[in-house]
Amino acid sequence: MDTITHGIAGALIGKALFHGEDLFTLRPMTRERVVAWSAMIGAIFPDADTFRDVFSDNPLLVLTWHRSITHSLLMLPVFALSLAALTRWVSRRFEWESPSFALLASVYAVGILSHILLDLCNNFGTMIWSPIFWSRPAWDLVFILDFSLSGILLLPQFLASLYREKQNLPRRGLFLWSVSAVAVLFIQRVSEIAGYPISALSAGSAIALLCALIFLPAWHGWGFGISRAGWCRAGLLAATAYIGATLPAHHFALKRASEFASFEHLEVASLAALPQPPSLWRWDGLIGTPRGIYALRMDLSETAPSPDPAAQSTIEYRYYPDAPDNPLIQKARQTREVQTVLWFARFPVTRFHMEGDIGVMEISDLRFPSPQRGGASPFTYRVRMDSAGRILSQGWVRQ
């Protein structure tokens, strides 16, 4: 999950569960604001591991270091207690109202835990048992950048501020709706450029839904009777329900991928269904076989008119064969760097070609496909070798 969404989730949790106040006000730093800031900082803290990239030229840190120690359930108590102690010290230094050490430790623990759980929901893998075990569990439920989930986490916080007072409600509500509508249109455009188009009907429906959510609570003034914590708890429940809805969607996507494998009589070595933007309905099915990988693009909102999975209009698929083994590929696979890439990749496919006397091997992890089928995966590692197998260059392929 992106760091901004983690921060939004942390702020929501601080307000929903610990009665935190708004983060950005001109009022003094009260106990409640310290709580809200602590929840947000806790929720983004695990991504502090990315700062190590600044001090290292190792291009594989994204695989070996990111989502490891700072994302560990085993290390969570250490980080929560340390951040609580630091916050108490800062509060004394600037004479802020400070919650108790126990409350701060709890707030940080919940914030960090929210980050770990949200990261587990996507397919990158999170080393939650490091530094004892270095496996990368992944639940494959939510795309790493999910604007719907981000909106569900953010909107209740805006509504809580909107319905805090009655003064100029129509004008403030219209401003909030206008900004939200522009954001939807911006996301639609960005998604189209990225290769994941959002239909005009879907964008229009989202704008209409936002209008209803913003203005309906003004009916008979019932929105003013809901506390900030109440709004944020509703948002937390809605976000939980959204993630819960991915469970049956994931199940049906896996089922379709399995049916396809059965129909084609594939020798399945690995199988997964991975979420794709922009909705709960779009999934990629990946089927690993001894000779290559089948990648299926599925839209669960469409019915399957044919019992033949290969003929269904709801499934389009492509086969990515592995390059036949040869001495240069074997040589490259013995290097520490390539072994690290293969340790990380769940669905690696190997390509090989010659450029004169230079052998070029590429390993792509198809968990991270190009939006346009056939394009290079963002996680494609290239090794160039001479005819004797000496490494001339290696590294990530830049898009």
Short mmCIF file of C-alpha atoms in Angstrom, two decimals:
data_model
loop_
_atom_site.label_atom_id
_atom_site.label_comp_id
_atom_site.label_asym_id
_atom_site.label_seq_id
_atom_site.Cartn_x
_atom_site.Cartn_y
_atom_site.Cartn_z
CA MET A 1 0.00 0.00 0.00
CA ASP A 2 1.23 3.50 -0.76
CA THR A 3 2.53 5.58 2.17
CA ILE A 4 -0.09 8.32 1.75
CA THR A 5 -2.93 5.84 2.19
CA HIS A 6 -1.19 4.41 5.25
CA GLY A 7 -1.05 7.91 6.75
CA ILE A 8 -4.74 8.53 6.00
CA ALA A 9 -5.61 5.20 7.64
CA GLY A 10 -3.53 6.07 10.71
CA ALA A 11 -5.25 9.43 11.13
CA LEU A 12 -8.66 7.75 10.80
CA ILE A 13 -7.73 5.16 13.43
CA GLY A 14 -6.48 7.82 15.83
CA LYS A 15 -9.80 9.67 15.60
CA ALA A 16 -12.02 6.57 15.56
CA LEU A 17 -10.46 4.56 18.38
CA PHE A 18 -8.53 7.08 20.48
CA HIS A 19 -10.67 10.26 20.16
CA GLY A 20 -7.96 12.16 18.32
CA GLU A 21 -8.59 15.62 16.93
CA ASP A 22 -7.93 17.07 13.48
CA LEU A 23 -4.24 17.13 12.61
CA PHE A 24 -4.04 20.51 10.91
CA THR A 25 -5.50 23.31 13.01
CA LEU A 26 -4.20 26.55 14.46
CA ARG A 27 -5.08 25.48 17.97
CA PRO A 28 -2.41 24.48 20.49
CA MET A 29 -1.05 20.92 20.47
CA THR A 30 -3.57 19.26 22.76
CA ARG A 31 -3.50 15.74 24.11
CA GLU A 32 -6.02 14.69 21.44
CA ARG A 33 -3.95 16.14 18.60
CA VAL A 34 -0.84 14.37 19.90
CA VAL A 35 -2.83 11.13 19.80
CA ALA A 36 -3.92 11.71 16.18
CA TRP A 37 -0.41 12.61 15.06
CA SER A 38 1.01 9.58 16.84
CA ALA A 39 -1.48 7.26 15.11
CA MET A 40 -0.61 8.71 11.71
CA ILE A 41 3.15 8.59 12.33
CA GLY A 42 2.85 5.01 13.57
CA ALA A 43 0.94 4.07 10.43
CA ILE A 44 3.61 5.45 8.09
CA PHE A 45 6.64 4.54 10.24
CA PRO A 46 7.31 1.09 8.68
CA ASP A 47 8.02 2.72 5.31
CA ALA A 48 10.97 4.52 6.92
CA ASP A 49 13.00 1.54 5.68
CA THR A 50 13.03 3.18 2.24
CA PHE A 51 15.41 5.86 3.55
CA ARG A 52 18.18 3.28 3.54
CA ASP A 53 18.23 3.59 -0.26
CA VAL A 54 19.69 7.07 0.20
CA PHE A 55 22.77 5.62 1.90
CA SER A 56 23.24 2.59 -0.34
CA ASP A 57 23.82 1.91 -4.03
CA ASN A 58 22.51 -1.67 -3.75
CA PRO A 59 19.66 -1.95 -6.28
CA LEU A 60 18.32 -5.11 -4.63
CA LEU A 61 17.47 -3.47 -1.30
CA VAL A 62 13.88 -3.17 -2.52
CA LEU A 63 13.77 -6.98 -2.33
CA THR A 64 15.93 -7.78 0.68
CA TRP A 65 15.29 -4.83 2.98
CA HIS A 66 11.99 -3.13 2.15
CA ARG A 67 9.10 -4.60 4.17
CA SER A 68 11.39 -6.49 6.52
CA ILE A 69 12.39 -5.38 10.04
CA THR A 70 10.20 -2.28 10.20
CA HIS A 71 7.23 -4.38 8.99
CA SER A 72 7.82 -7.20 11.46
CA LEU A 73 5.20 -8.28 13.97
CA LEU A 74 8.02 -9.49 16.19
CA MET A 75 9.64 -6.06 16.23
CA LEU A 76 6.38 -4.11 16.56
CA PRO A 77 6.51 -3.82 20.40
CA VAL A 78 10.07 -2.47 20.24
CA PHE A 79 9.13 0.24 17.74
CA ALA A 80 5.90 1.15 19.53
CA LEU A 81 7.64 1.57 22.90
CA SER A 82 10.52 3.52 21.35
CA LEU A 83 8.21 5.91 19.49
CA ALA A 84 6.10 6.41 22.61
CA ALA A 85 9.20 7.32 24.63
CA LEU A 86 10.34 9.73 21.91
CA THR A 87 6.90 11.38 21.77
CA ARG A 88 6.86 11.85 25.55
CA TRP A 89 10.28 13.51 25.35
CA VAL A 90 9.21 15.82 22.50
CA SER A 91 6.01 16.72 24.36
CA ARG A 92 7.96 17.72 27.45
CA ARG A 93 10.46 19.64 25.34
CA PHE A 94 7.77 21.77 23.65
CA GLU A 95 5.38 21.77 26.65
CA TRP A 96 2.59 19.98 24.83
CA GLU A 97 -0.24 18.16 26.56
CA SER A 98 0.85 14.54 26.46
CA PRO A 99 -1.09 11.29 26.79
CA SER A 100 0.28 8.67 29.15
CA PHE A 101 3.17 6.50 28.00
CA ALA A 102 0.87 3.44 28.02
CA LEU A 103 -1.70 5.15 25.77
CA LEU A 104 0.97 6.38 23.37
CA ALA A 105 2.50 2.91 23.14
CA SER A 106 -0.96 1.49 22.36
CA VAL A 107 -1.63 4.14 19.70
CA TYR A 108 1.71 3.50 18.00
CA ALA A 109 1.21 -0.26 18.17
CA VAL A 110 -2.20 -0.03 16.48
CA GLY A 111 -0.87 2.38 13.86
CA ILE A 112 2.08 0.14 12.98
CA LEU A 113 -0.18 -2.92 12.96
CA SER A 114 -2.55 -1.20 10.51
CA HIS A 115 0.38 -0.66 8.15
CA ILE A 116 1.50 -4.28 8.36
CA LEU A 117 -2.01 -5.63 7.77
CA LEU A 118 -2.67 -3.33 4.81
CA ASP A 119 0.65 -4.32 3.24
CA LEU A 120 -0.22 -7.99 3.71
CA CYS A 121 -3.36 -7.36 1.66
CA ASN A 122 -1.41 -6.79 -1.56
CA ASN A 123 0.90 -9.11 -3.49
CA PHE A 124 4.37 -7.65 -2.87
CA GLY A 125 5.01 -9.77 0.21
CA THR A 126 5.80 -8.61 3.75
CA MET A 127 8.44 -10.22 5.99
CA ILE A 128 6.31 -10.13 9.12
CA TRP A 129 8.42 -12.73 10.97
CA SER A 130 11.82 -11.12 10.35
CA PRO A 131 14.51 -11.27 11.63
CA ILE A 132 13.79 -14.92 12.53
CA PHE A 133 12.14 -16.00 9.27
CA TRP A 134 12.51 -14.17 5.95
CA SER A 135 9.46 -15.53 4.11
CA ARG A 136 7.17 -13.01 2.38
CA PRO A 137 3.48 -13.74 3.09
CA ALA A 138 1.02 -11.97 0.79
CA TRP A 139 -2.76 -12.19 0.84
CA ASP A 140 -3.30 -10.92 -2.75
CA LEU A 141 -6.50 -9.02 -1.92
CA VAL A 142 -5.95 -5.33 -2.71
CA PHE A 143 -3.89 -3.62 -5.42
CA ILE A 144 -0.90 -1.73 -4.05
CA LEU A 145 -2.50 1.61 -5.07
CA ASP A 146 -6.25 1.46 -4.49
CA PHE A 147 -7.99 4.83 -4.90
CA SER A 148 -11.33 3.42 -3.74
CA LEU A 149 -9.88 2.32 -0.42
CA SER A 150 -8.01 5.61 -0.02
CA GLY A 151 -11.26 7.51 -0.59
CA ILE A 152 -13.16 5.39 1.93
CA LEU A 153 -10.50 6.14 4.54
CA LEU A 154 -10.35 9.87 3.78
CA LEU A 155 -13.96 10.96 3.19
CA PRO A 156 -15.28 10.31 6.74
CA GLN A 157 -12.59 12.62 8.13
CA PHE A 158 -13.73 15.39 5.79
CA LEU A 159 -17.38 14.75 6.69
CA ALA A 160 -16.56 14.95 10.39
CA SER A 161 -15.08 18.42 9.83
CA LEU A 162 -17.92 19.46 7.51
CA TYR A 163 -20.64 18.60 10.02
CA ARG A 164 -18.86 20.01 13.04
CA GLU A 165 -20.72 23.31 12.61
CA LYS A 166 -23.74 24.55 10.64
CA GLN A 167 -22.30 27.84 9.48
CA ASN A 168 -21.96 28.07 5.67
CA LEU A 169 -22.67 24.35 5.29
CA PRO A 170 -23.95 24.55 1.66
CA ARG A 171 -20.91 26.49 0.52
CA ARG A 172 -18.45 24.26 2.37
CA GLY A 173 -20.24 21.13 1.18
CA LEU A 174 -20.22 22.33 -2.43
CA PHE A 175 -16.50 23.05 -2.17
CA LEU A 176 -15.81 19.56 -0.77
CA TRP A 177 -17.91 17.92 -3.49
CA SER A 178 -16.24 19.99 -6.24
CA VAL A 179 -12.76 19.04 -5.07
CA SER A 180 -13.82 15.39 -4.79
CA ALA A 181 -15.30 15.41 -8.31
CA VAL A 182 -12.13 16.91 -9.75
CA ALA A 183 -10.11 14.23 -7.91
CA VAL A 184 -12.26 11.49 -9.48
CA LEU A 185 -11.76 12.92 -12.97
CA PHE A 186 -8.02 13.26 -12.34
CA ILE A 187 -7.81 9.64 -11.18
CA GLN A 188 -9.78 8.55 -14.25
CA ARG A 189 -7.30 10.32 -16.52
CA VAL A 190 -4.24 8.99 -14.71
CA SER A 191 -5.65 5.44 -14.75
CA GLU A 192 -6.28 5.69 -18.49
CA ILE A 193 -2.70 6.83 -19.12
CA ALA A 194 -1.40 3.99 -16.93
CA GLY A 195 -3.35 1.43 -18.96
CA TYR A 196 -6.13 0.74 -16.44
CA PRO A 197 -9.08 2.73 -17.86
CA ILE A 198 -12.09 3.73 -15.75
CA SER A 199 -15.33 4.06 -17.71
CA ALA A 200 -17.23 7.35 -17.85
CA LEU A 201 -20.18 5.55 -16.23
CA SER A 202 -18.05 4.46 -13.27
CA ALA A 203 -16.57 7.93 -12.83
CA GLY A 204 -20.00 9.55 -13.05
CA SER A 205 -21.43 7.08 -10.55
CA ALA A 206 -18.59 7.83 -8.13
CA ILE A 207 -19.22 11.59 -8.41
CA ALA A 208 -22.96 11.09 -7.82
CA LEU A 209 -22.27 8.85 -4.81
CA LEU A 210 -19.94 11.46 -3.34
CA CYS A 211 -22.65 14.09 -3.75
CA ALA A 212 -25.10 11.91 -1.82
CA LEU A 213 -22.62 11.11 0.95
CA ILE A 214 -21.72 14.78 1.39
CA PHE A 215 -25.20 16.34 1.34
CA LEU A 216 -27.64 13.67 2.59
CA PRO A 217 -26.43 13.94 6.21
CA ALA A 218 -27.76 17.54 6.17
CA TRP A 219 -31.30 16.11 5.91
CA HIS A 220 -33.05 17.23 9.10
CA GLY A 221 -29.58 18.00 10.47
CA TRP A 222 -28.84 14.44 11.57
CA GLY A 223 -25.25 14.70 10.39
CA PHE A 224 -24.55 17.30 13.08
CA GLY A 225 -25.47 14.79 15.77
CA ILE A 226 -22.62 12.46 14.84
CA SER A 227 -19.34 12.97 16.66
CA ARG A 228 -15.95 13.03 14.96
CA ALA A 229 -15.24 9.61 16.43
CA GLY A 230 -18.60 8.36 15.12
CA TRP A 231 -17.87 9.49 11.56
CA CYS A 232 -14.42 7.95 11.68
CA ARG A 233 -15.67 4.67 13.14
CA ALA A 234 -18.14 4.46 10.27
CA GLY A 235 -15.26 4.99 7.86
CA LEU A 236 -13.20 2.33 9.58
CA LEU A 237 -16.10 -0.12 9.31
CA ALA A 238 -16.61 0.77 5.63
CA ALA A 239 -12.91 0.20 4.89
CA THR A 240 -13.04 -3.14 6.69
CA ALA A 241 -16.13 -4.12 4.70
CA TYR A 242 -14.41 -3.13 1.45
CA ILE A 243 -11.41 -5.33 2.22
CA GLY A 244 -13.80 -8.06 3.33
CA ALA A 245 -15.52 -7.87 -0.06
CA THR A 246 -12.21 -8.73 -1.73
CA LEU A 247 -12.26 -12.17 -0.09
CA PRO A 248 -15.13 -13.65 -2.18
CA ALA A 249 -13.84 -11.80 -5.26
CA HIS A 250 -10.42 -13.37 -4.75
CA HIS A 251 -12.05 -16.76 -4.27
CA PHE A 252 -13.99 -16.50 -7.56
CA ALA A 253 -10.89 -15.30 -9.43
CA LEU A 254 -8.90 -18.26 -8.11
CA LYS A 255 -11.74 -20.56 -9.11
CA ARG A 256 -11.73 -19.28 -12.68
CA ALA A 257 -7.96 -19.65 -12.93
CA SER A 258 -8.20 -23.21 -11.59
CA GLU A 259 -10.95 -24.07 -14.09
CA PHE A 260 -8.80 -22.75 -16.90
CA ALA A 261 -5.83 -24.86 -15.74
CA SER A 262 -8.03 -27.95 -15.51
CA PHE A 263 -9.51 -27.45 -18.97
CA GLU A 264 -6.05 -27.00 -20.52
CA HIS A 265 -4.68 -29.99 -18.55
CA LEU A 266 -1.81 -27.85 -17.26
CA GLU A 267 0.85 -29.21 -14.92
CA VAL A 268 0.36 -26.56 -12.26
CA ALA A 269 3.40 -25.68 -10.14
CA SER A 270 1.92 -22.49 -8.67
CA LEU A 271 -1.33 -20.58 -9.01
CA ALA A 272 -2.53 -17.19 -7.78
CA ALA A 273 -5.19 -14.54 -8.40
CA LEU A 274 -3.87 -11.01 -8.08
CA PRO A 275 -5.96 -7.81 -7.83
CA GLN A 276 -5.74 -5.24 -10.62
CA PRO A 277 -7.08 -1.67 -10.68
CA PRO A 278 -9.44 0.03 -10.77
CA SER A 279 -12.11 -2.17 -9.12
CA LEU A 280 -12.84 -5.30 -7.14
CA TRP A 281 -13.87 -7.02 -10.37
CA ARG A 282 -10.54 -7.00 -12.20
CA TRP A 283 -7.98 -9.71 -11.49
CA ASP A 284 -4.97 -11.39 -13.02
CA GLY A 285 -4.70 -15.15 -12.74
CA LEU A 286 -1.17 -16.55 -12.86
CA ILE A 287 -0.50 -20.23 -13.46
CA GLY A 288 3.09 -21.41 -13.21
CA THR A 289 4.03 -24.56 -15.15
CA PRO A 290 7.40 -26.28 -15.68
CA ARG A 291 7.81 -24.60 -19.09
CA GLY A 292 6.31 -21.17 -18.54
CA ILE A 293 3.52 -19.08 -17.08
CA TYR A 294 -0.04 -18.48 -18.18
CA ALA A 295 -1.39 -15.00 -17.35
CA LEU A 296 -5.17 -14.55 -17.41
CA ARG A 297 -6.90 -11.18 -17.26
CA MET A 298 -10.38 -11.48 -15.76
CA ASP A 299 -13.37 -9.21 -15.20
CA LEU A 300 -15.65 -10.83 -12.63
CA SER A 301 -18.49 -8.42 -13.41
CA GLU A 302 -19.04 -10.20 -16.71
CA THR A 303 -20.85 -13.51 -16.82
CA ALA A 304 -19.22 -16.58 -18.31
CA PRO A 305 -21.47 -17.70 -21.20
CA SER A 306 -19.39 -20.74 -22.19
CA PRO A 307 -18.41 -23.81 -20.19
CA ASP A 308 -15.10 -23.66 -22.05
CA PRO A 309 -12.85 -21.33 -20.01
CA ALA A 310 -10.60 -20.77 -23.03
CA ALA A 311 -13.56 -19.40 -24.99
CA GLN A 312 -15.05 -17.21 -22.28
CA SER A 313 -15.30 -13.53 -23.13
CA THR A 314 -14.49 -12.81 -19.47
CA ILE A 315 -10.97 -14.25 -19.75
CA GLU A 316 -8.14 -13.18 -21.99
CA TYR A 317 -4.85 -14.94 -21.52
CA ARG A 318 -1.27 -15.02 -22.69
CA TYR A 319 1.44 -17.65 -22.40
CA TYR A 320 4.98 -16.64 -21.37
CA PRO A 321 7.38 -19.51 -22.13
CA ASP A 322 10.65 -19.89 -20.25
CA ALA A 323 13.79 -19.76 -22.37
CA PRO A 324 15.39 -23.20 -22.87
CA ASP A 325 18.24 -23.77 -20.46
CA ASN A 326 21.79 -23.16 -21.66
CA PRO A 327 25.28 -22.73 -20.10
CA LEU A 328 25.02 -18.92 -19.98
CA ILE A 329 21.67 -19.02 -18.18
CA GLN A 330 23.09 -21.56 -15.73
CA LYS A 331 26.09 -19.32 -15.13
CA ALA A 332 23.92 -16.28 -14.47
CA ARG A 333 21.68 -18.20 -12.08
CA GLN A 334 24.69 -18.97 -9.89
CA THR A 335 25.29 -15.30 -9.07
CA ARG A 336 24.12 -13.95 -5.73
CA GLU A 337 22.13 -11.16 -7.38
CA VAL A 338 20.10 -13.46 -9.64
CA GLN A 339 19.50 -15.87 -6.77
CA THR A 340 18.11 -12.94 -4.76
CA VAL A 341 15.78 -11.99 -7.62
CA LEU A 342 14.57 -15.59 -7.91
CA TRP A 343 14.04 -15.77 -4.14
CA PHE A 344 11.73 -12.77 -4.37
CA ALA A 345 9.88 -13.65 -7.58
CA ARG A 346 6.78 -15.83 -7.21
CA PHE A 347 6.13 -16.12 -10.96
CA PRO A 348 9.49 -15.64 -12.70
CA VAL A 349 9.82 -16.08 -16.43
CA THR A 350 13.26 -16.20 -18.09
CA ARG A 351 14.04 -14.79 -21.53
CA PHE A 352 17.33 -15.12 -23.40
CA HIS A 353 18.77 -13.80 -26.64
CA MET A 354 22.15 -13.08 -28.22
CA GLU A 355 23.38 -9.65 -29.27
CA GLY A 356 26.36 -10.61 -31.38
CA ASP A 357 28.72 -12.37 -28.97
CA ILE A 358 26.85 -11.03 -25.92
CA GLY A 359 24.28 -13.20 -24.15
CA VAL A 360 21.38 -11.33 -22.55
CA MET A 361 19.19 -12.98 -19.91
CA GLU A 362 16.14 -11.29 -18.40
CA ILE A 363 14.05 -12.49 -15.46
CA SER A 364 10.62 -10.91 -15.03
CA ASP A 365 8.24 -11.39 -12.10
CA LEU A 366 4.79 -11.53 -13.68
CA ARG A 367 3.13 -10.53 -10.42
CA PHE A 368 3.90 -7.01 -11.62
CA PRO A 369 2.83 -6.93 -15.28
CA SER A 370 3.03 -4.04 -17.64
CA PRO A 371 -0.45 -2.51 -18.06
CA GLN A 372 -0.08 -3.27 -21.75
CA ARG A 373 0.27 -7.01 -22.26
CA GLY A 374 3.64 -7.90 -23.68
CA GLY A 375 5.46 -4.95 -22.11
CA ALA A 376 8.33 -5.48 -19.70
CA SER A 377 7.45 -6.08 -16.06
CA PRO A 378 8.54 -3.27 -13.71
CA PHE A 379 10.49 -6.02 -11.93
CA THR A 380 12.68 -7.24 -14.78
CA TYR A 381 16.34 -8.02 -14.01
CA ARG A 382 18.80 -8.14 -16.92
CA VAL A 383 22.23 -9.85 -17.03
CA ARG A 384 24.63 -9.36 -19.95
CA MET A 385 27.44 -11.93 -20.38
CA ASP A 386 30.23 -12.63 -22.82
CA SER A 387 30.52 -16.00 -24.52
CA ALA A 388 32.62 -17.34 -21.61
CA GLY A 389 29.90 -16.50 -19.09
CA ARG A 390 31.65 -13.48 -17.54
CA ILE A 391 29.17 -10.88 -16.29
CA LEU A 392 29.50 -7.64 -18.22
CA SER A 393 26.59 -5.78 -16.59
CA GLN A 394 23.49 -6.49 -14.58
CA GLY A 395 20.62 -4.58 -13.00
CA TRP A 396 16.95 -3.64 -13.24
CA VAL A 397 15.54 -2.78 -16.62
CA ARG A 398 14.43 0.85 -16.52
CA GLN A 399 11.08 1.57 -18.13
#
